[in-house]
Coordinates of C-alpha atoms in Angstrom, one line a residue:
M351 CA -42.1 20.3 -36.7
I352 CA -39.1 20.9 -39.0
L353 CA -40.2 24.5 -39.7
T354 CA -40.7 25.1 -36.0
I355 CA -37.2 23.9 -35.2
I356 CA -35.7 26.0 -38.0
S357 CA -37.5 29.1 -36.6
L358 CA -36.2 28.3 -33.1
L359 CA -32.6 27.9 -34.5
F360 CA -32.9 31.2 -36.3
V361 CA -34.0 33.1 -33.2
T362 CA -31.4 31.6 -30.9
G363 CA -28.7 31.9 -33.6
A364 CA -29.5 35.6 -34.2
V365 CA -29.2 36.3 -30.4
L366 CA -25.9 34.6 -30.3
C367 CA -24.7 36.8 -33.3
V368 CA -25.8 39.9 -31.4
D369 CA -23.9 38.8 -28.3
L370 CA -20.8 38.1 -30.4
L371 CA -21.1 41.6 -32.0
L372 CA -21.3 43.1 -28.5
I373 CA -17.9 41.6 -27.7
I374 CA -16.3 42.7 -30.9
L375 CA -17.7 46.2 -30.8
W376 CA -16.9 46.8 -27.1
K377 CA -14.6 49.8 -26.8
P378 CA -13.9 51.1 -23.3
E379 CA -12.8 54.7 -23.5
G380 CA -10.4 54.5 -20.6
N381 CA -8.7 57.9 -20.3
S382 CA -9.2 58.9 -23.9
L383 CA -11.6 61.7 -23.0
A384 CA -9.2 63.5 -20.6
K385 CA -8.1 66.0 -23.2
Y386 CA -11.6 67.4 -23.2
V387 CA -11.5 68.5 -19.6
S388 CA -11.3 72.3 -19.2
K389 CA -8.7 73.8 -16.8
E390 CA -11.5 75.8 -15.2
C391 CA -14.3 74.1 -13.3
P392 CA -17.7 75.1 -14.7
K393 CA -20.6 75.7 -12.3
V394 CA -22.6 72.6 -11.8
S395 CA -25.9 71.9 -10.1
V396 CA -26.8 68.5 -8.7
L397 CA -30.5 67.7 -8.6
V398 CA -31.9 64.9 -6.3
A399 CA -35.6 64.0 -6.2
A400 CA -36.4 62.3 -2.9
R401 CA -39.7 60.7 -1.9
N402 CA -39.8 58.6 1.3
E403 CA -36.1 58.0 1.2
Q404 CA -35.2 58.2 4.9
A405 CA -33.4 54.9 4.8
T406 CA -31.1 55.9 1.8
L407 CA -30.8 59.7 1.7
E408 CA -27.9 60.0 4.1
R409 CA -25.9 57.6 2.1
C410 CA -26.6 59.6 -1.1
I411 CA -25.8 63.0 0.5
N412 CA -22.6 61.8 2.2
A413 CA -21.4 60.6 -1.2
L414 CA -22.1 64.0 -2.7
L415 CA -20.2 65.6 0.1
E416 CA -17.1 63.6 -0.9
L417 CA -17.1 64.8 -4.5
E418 CA -13.7 66.0 -5.7
Y419 CA -15.0 69.3 -7.0
P420 CA -14.7 72.9 -5.5
T421 CA -17.8 73.7 -3.5
T422 CA -17.7 77.2 -4.8
Q423 CA -18.6 75.8 -8.2
L424 CA -21.1 73.2 -6.9
E425 CA -24.6 73.5 -5.7
I426 CA -26.8 70.6 -4.5
F427 CA -30.6 70.7 -4.5
I428 CA -32.7 68.1 -2.8
G429 CA -36.4 68.1 -3.6
N430 CA -38.7 66.6 -1.1
D431 CA -41.6 65.0 -3.1
H432 CA -44.4 64.9 -0.5
S433 CA -42.6 62.4 1.7
T434 CA -44.5 61.0 4.7
D435 CA -41.3 59.8 6.6
S436 CA -38.3 61.8 7.8
T437 CA -36.8 62.6 4.4
L438 CA -37.4 66.3 4.7
E439 CA -35.9 66.5 8.2
I440 CA -32.8 64.6 7.2
A441 CA -32.3 66.7 4.1
Q442 CA -32.8 69.9 6.1
S443 CA -30.2 68.8 8.7
Y444 CA -27.6 68.7 6.0
A445 CA -28.7 72.0 4.5
N446 CA -28.2 73.6 7.9
K447 CA -24.6 72.4 8.0
Y448 CA -23.5 73.0 4.4
E449 CA -24.0 76.2 2.4
H450 CA -23.9 74.5 -1.0
I451 CA -26.9 72.3 -0.1
S452 CA -30.4 73.5 -0.5
V453 CA -33.7 71.8 0.3
V454 CA -36.9 72.4 -1.6
D455 CA -40.2 71.1 -0.3
I456 CA -42.1 70.7 -3.6
Q457 CA -45.7 72.0 -3.7
G458 CA -47.8 71.9 -6.8
N459 CA -47.1 70.8 -10.4
L460 CA -45.3 72.8 -13.1
G461 CA -46.9 72.4 -16.5
H462 CA -47.0 68.8 -17.7
A463 CA -44.6 67.6 -15.1
R464 CA -45.6 65.0 -12.5
G465 CA -43.8 62.9 -9.9
K466 CA -40.0 62.9 -10.2
A467 CA -40.2 65.0 -13.4
N468 CA -42.0 67.7 -11.5
V469 CA -39.4 67.7 -8.7
L470 CA -36.6 68.1 -11.3
A471 CA -38.5 70.8 -13.0
H472 CA -38.7 72.8 -9.8
L473 CA -35.1 72.2 -9.0
A474 CA -33.8 73.0 -12.5
N475 CA -35.5 76.4 -12.4
L476 CA -33.6 77.2 -9.2
A477 CA -30.2 75.9 -10.5
S478 CA -27.6 78.3 -11.7
G479 CA -25.1 75.8 -13.0
D480 CA -24.0 75.4 -16.6
F481 CA -24.6 71.7 -16.2
L482 CA -27.4 69.8 -14.4
F483 CA -26.3 66.6 -12.8
I484 CA -29.2 64.2 -11.9
T485 CA -29.0 61.3 -9.5
D486 CA -31.5 59.4 -7.2
A487 CA -31.7 59.5 -3.5
D488 CA -30.8 55.8 -3.3
V489 CA -27.6 56.2 -5.4
A490 CA -24.0 56.8 -4.1
V491 CA -21.9 58.4 -6.7
P492 CA -18.1 58.1 -6.8
H493 CA -15.7 60.9 -5.8
G494 CA -14.7 61.7 -9.3
W495 CA -18.3 61.8 -10.7
I496 CA -18.5 65.4 -11.6
K497 CA -15.1 65.6 -13.3
G498 CA -15.6 62.3 -15.0
M499 CA -19.0 63.2 -16.4
L500 CA -17.8 66.6 -17.6
Q501 CA -15.2 64.8 -19.8
G502 CA -18.1 63.5 -21.9
F503 CA -19.0 67.0 -23.0
K504 CA -16.3 66.9 -25.6
N505 CA -18.0 69.6 -27.9
N506 CA -21.0 71.9 -28.0
K507 CA -23.1 69.3 -29.7
V508 CA -23.1 67.0 -26.7
A509 CA -26.2 67.6 -24.6
I510 CA -26.4 64.6 -22.3
V511 CA -23.8 62.4 -20.7
T512 CA -24.8 59.2 -18.9
G513 CA -22.7 57.3 -16.4
V514 CA -23.1 53.7 -15.4
T515 CA -25.0 52.4 -12.3
G516 CA -24.6 49.1 -10.6
I517 CA -26.5 47.5 -7.8
E518 CA -24.9 47.1 -4.4
N519 CA -25.0 43.7 -2.6
S520 CA -27.0 41.9 -5.3
F521 CA -25.1 39.9 -7.9
Y522 CA -28.1 39.2 -10.1
Q523 CA -29.6 42.7 -10.2
D524 CA -26.1 44.2 -10.6
T525 CA -25.2 41.9 -13.4
D526 CA -28.5 42.6 -15.1
W527 CA -27.9 46.4 -15.0
L528 CA -24.2 46.2 -16.2
F529 CA -25.2 43.9 -19.1
A530 CA -28.0 46.2 -20.2
L531 CA -25.9 49.4 -19.9
G532 CA -23.1 47.6 -21.7
M533 CA -25.4 47.1 -24.7
V534 CA -26.5 50.7 -24.5
K535 CA -22.9 51.8 -24.6
V536 CA -22.1 49.7 -27.7
I537 CA -25.1 51.0 -29.6
T538 CA -24.4 54.6 -28.5
D539 CA -20.8 54.3 -29.6
L540 CA -22.1 53.3 -33.1
G541 CA -23.8 56.7 -33.3
Q542 CA -27.3 55.4 -32.4
P543 CA -27.9 56.5 -28.8
V544 CA -31.1 54.9 -27.4
T545 CA -31.7 56.4 -24.0
C546 CA -30.2 58.0 -20.9
M547 CA -30.4 57.0 -17.3
G548 CA -32.1 59.3 -14.8
N549 CA -30.1 58.1 -11.7
N550 CA -26.7 59.0 -13.2
M551 CA -26.7 61.6 -15.9
A552 CA -25.7 65.2 -16.7
I553 CA -27.3 67.6 -19.2
S554 CA -26.1 71.0 -20.3
K555 CA -28.4 73.8 -19.0
E556 CA -28.5 75.1 -22.5
A557 CA -29.9 71.8 -23.9
Y558 CA -32.4 71.5 -21.1
M559 CA -33.8 75.0 -21.6
S560 CA -33.9 74.4 -25.4
V561 CA -36.7 71.9 -24.9
G562 CA -38.5 74.0 -22.3
G563 CA -37.7 71.9 -19.3
Y564 CA -39.7 69.0 -17.9
E565 CA -42.8 71.3 -17.5
N566 CA -43.0 71.8 -21.2
I567 CA -42.5 68.3 -22.6
P568 CA -45.0 65.4 -22.5
F569 CA -45.3 63.6 -19.2
S570 CA -43.9 60.1 -19.1
I571 CA -43.3 57.6 -16.3
T572 CA -39.9 57.2 -17.9
E573 CA -39.0 60.9 -17.6
D574 CA -35.4 60.5 -18.4
F575 CA -36.2 58.8 -21.7
E576 CA -38.7 61.5 -22.6
L577 CA -36.1 64.2 -22.0
F578 CA -33.7 62.2 -24.1
K579 CA -36.2 62.1 -27.0
Q580 CA -36.9 65.8 -26.9
V581 CA -33.2 66.7 -26.8
R582 CA -32.4 64.4 -29.7
K583 CA -35.1 66.1 -31.7
K584 CA -33.0 69.3 -31.3
K585 CA -30.1 67.4 -33.0
Y586 CA -27.9 67.2 -29.9
D587 CA -25.6 64.3 -29.3
V588 CA -25.6 61.9 -26.3
V589 CA -22.6 60.2 -24.8
Q590 CA -22.7 57.0 -22.7
L591 CA -19.6 56.6 -20.5
Y592 CA -18.6 53.2 -19.0
R593 CA -15.8 53.9 -16.5
N594 CA -15.0 53.5 -12.8
D595 CA -15.0 57.3 -12.2
V596 CA -18.7 57.6 -13.2
F597 CA -19.8 54.3 -11.7
G598 CA -22.6 54.9 -9.2
L599 CA -24.1 52.3 -6.8
S600 CA -27.8 52.0 -6.3
L601 CA -29.6 49.8 -3.8
P602 CA -31.4 46.6 -4.9
A603 CA -35.1 46.3 -5.3
A604 CA -36.5 44.8 -2.2
N605 CA -38.7 42.1 -3.8
I606 CA -39.8 40.6 -7.1
H607 CA -42.8 42.9 -7.2
Q608 CA -40.6 46.0 -7.2
I609 CA -38.4 44.4 -9.9
L610 CA -41.3 43.7 -12.1
N611 CA -42.7 47.2 -11.8
Q612 CA -39.3 48.6 -12.6
R613 CA -39.1 46.4 -15.7
K614 CA -42.6 47.4 -16.7
R615 CA -41.7 51.1 -16.5
W616 CA -38.6 50.6 -18.6
M617 CA -40.5 48.5 -21.2
K618 CA -43.0 51.3 -21.6
G619 CA -40.1 53.5 -22.6
A620 CA -38.4 50.8 -24.7
V621 CA -41.4 50.3 -27.0
Q622 CA -40.9 53.9 -28.2
L623 CA -37.4 53.3 -29.5
P624 CA -36.6 53.1 -33.2
F625 CA -37.9 49.9 -34.9
P626 CA -34.5 48.2 -35.3
I627 CA -33.7 48.6 -31.6
V628 CA -37.2 47.4 -30.6
S629 CA -36.6 44.4 -32.9
L630 CA -33.3 43.6 -31.2
L631 CA -34.9 43.9 -27.7
A632 CA -37.8 41.7 -28.9
L633 CA -35.3 39.1 -30.2
Q634 CA -33.6 39.0 -26.8
A635 CA -37.0 38.7 -25.0
I636 CA -38.1 35.7 -27.1
Y637 CA -34.7 34.0 -26.9
Y638 CA -35.6 32.3 -23.6
P639 CA -38.9 30.8 -24.6
A640 CA -37.2 29.7 -27.8
I641 CA -34.3 27.9 -26.1
V642 CA -36.7 26.2 -23.7
L643 CA -38.7 24.8 -26.7
L644 CA -35.5 23.8 -28.5
L645 CA -34.3 21.9 -25.4
C646 CA -37.6 20.0 -25.4
L647 CA -37.6 19.3 -29.2
V648 CA -33.9 18.8 -30.0
P649 CA -32.1 18.6 -26.7
L650 CA -28.6 18.3 -28.2
Y651 CA -28.9 21.5 -30.2
G652 CA -30.6 23.3 -27.3
I653 CA -27.8 22.4 -24.9
I654 CA -25.1 23.5 -27.4
L655 CA -26.8 26.8 -28.1
A656 CA -27.5 27.5 -24.4
L657 CA -23.9 26.9 -23.5
L658 CA -22.7 29.2 -26.3
K659 CA -25.1 31.9 -25.0
I660 CA -23.8 31.5 -21.5
F661 CA -20.2 31.8 -22.7
L662 CA -20.7 34.8 -25.0
Q663 CA -22.9 36.7 -22.5
S664 CA -20.6 35.9 -19.6
Y665 CA -17.5 37.0 -21.6
F666 CA -19.1 40.3 -22.5
I667 CA -20.2 41.0 -18.9
R668 CA -16.8 40.1 -17.7
K669 CA -15.2 42.7 -20.0
A670 CA -17.7 45.2 -18.6
Q671 CA -16.9 44.3 -15.0
I672 CA -13.1 44.6 -15.6
T673 CA -13.6 48.0 -17.2
L674 CA -15.3 49.1 -13.9
H675 CA -12.5 47.5 -11.8
K676 CA -14.9 44.9 -10.5
K677 CA -13.8 41.4 -9.8
P678 CA -15.6 39.0 -12.0
I679 CA -17.4 36.1 -10.4
N680 CA -17.3 33.5 -13.2
L681 CA -19.2 30.6 -11.6
K682 CA -22.3 32.6 -10.8
F683 CA -22.9 33.5 -14.5
I684 CA -24.6 30.1 -15.0
K685 CA -27.0 31.0 -12.2
Y686 CA -27.4 34.4 -13.7
E687 CA -28.6 32.8 -17.0
A688 CA -31.4 31.0 -15.1
Y689 CA -32.3 34.3 -13.3
S690 CA -32.5 36.0 -16.7
L691 CA -34.7 33.3 -18.1
L692 CA -37.2 33.5 -15.3
L693 CA -37.1 37.3 -15.0
S694 CA -37.5 37.8 -18.8
M695 CA -40.5 35.6 -19.0
A696 CA -42.1 37.0 -15.9
S697 CA -41.5 40.6 -17.0
S698 CA -43.1 39.9 -20.4
I699 CA -46.2 38.5 -18.7
F700 CA -46.3 41.3 -16.2
Y701 CA -46.0 44.0 -18.9
L702 CA -49.1 42.6 -20.7
L703 CA -51.2 42.5 -17.6
P704 CA -53.8 45.3 -17.6
I705 CA -52.6 46.8 -14.3
K706 CA -51.0 50.1 -13.5
T707 CA -47.3 50.5 -12.8
V708 CA -46.5 51.3 -9.2
W709 CA -43.5 53.7 -8.7
K710 CA -42.5 55.5 -5.5
G711 CA -45.9 54.7 -4.1
R712 CA -47.8 56.2 -7.0
K713 CA -49.8 54.4 -9.7
Y714 CA -49.4 55.3 -13.4

């Protein structure tokens, strides 16, 4: 019994130390990257993969049309991935109105690429920009997205710049994303980038071509992470931005089944990370079962540690929200902790189930 309690105290204490370090190491960049902006606007290509997105595509394209960037230096490609709804017609209606928008009805696979990766492979081959900007059809990017992301390319060694994405009209999913991306930023700032995010990222065309494009890298359901890995093998750097001008808004998963499939897809990529990072993620995952057991065995210790966790995690998320000019909702953080507990345990169980991951109507 004593050994069990000591083990539980070690796990929960270690997680609290990690949360404290996140707060200490948090360094919002503010406007410190502005000096890297070129006076000339490079040619950029925005790539959007769309599959059955009739409910969200107009929102995405309208946001792209509001970008504060000269259209003479901007091209937007929308790839229709075998949609069975009105996605293609909606995209084509915009292409008919705006010269810098092109629609590609994807047919066939290129090399190893499948699904979203295949769409992006087709679009990248058509793109003439020096930088490829990638977002999803359910994301609305901010007006300053292009200029803000370009600031991350501070030297020729930087290949990938990732923005930050929140979830619209869902406090729990939004907080979950902002917390996770906040951790990614801290680790990346320490010189150990762990991933990029395929709904809000930019990659130099040079770096993309250096790995052969999506058609020449191994297929993965986490196509953004696979591209990240291949680029890192080429000794390129990765930058994670966390600022309001690169803050995109996605739409919430419709139900718990979608959330669990999303988590399972992410976890398949996460297990390929370096061992120290996997260990940290595993520690976070087993925190909740550990704190529940501790509450049962030694209620006083469990309550104290649980309250400390809520305080530290909430403080870190609050700092992240302020960085993005979001108004913190302090009282809901206690409810978020309960949400995290249930989702973490459900995700772990769902990941271990011998069933395929469903993504955009396809099974992998």
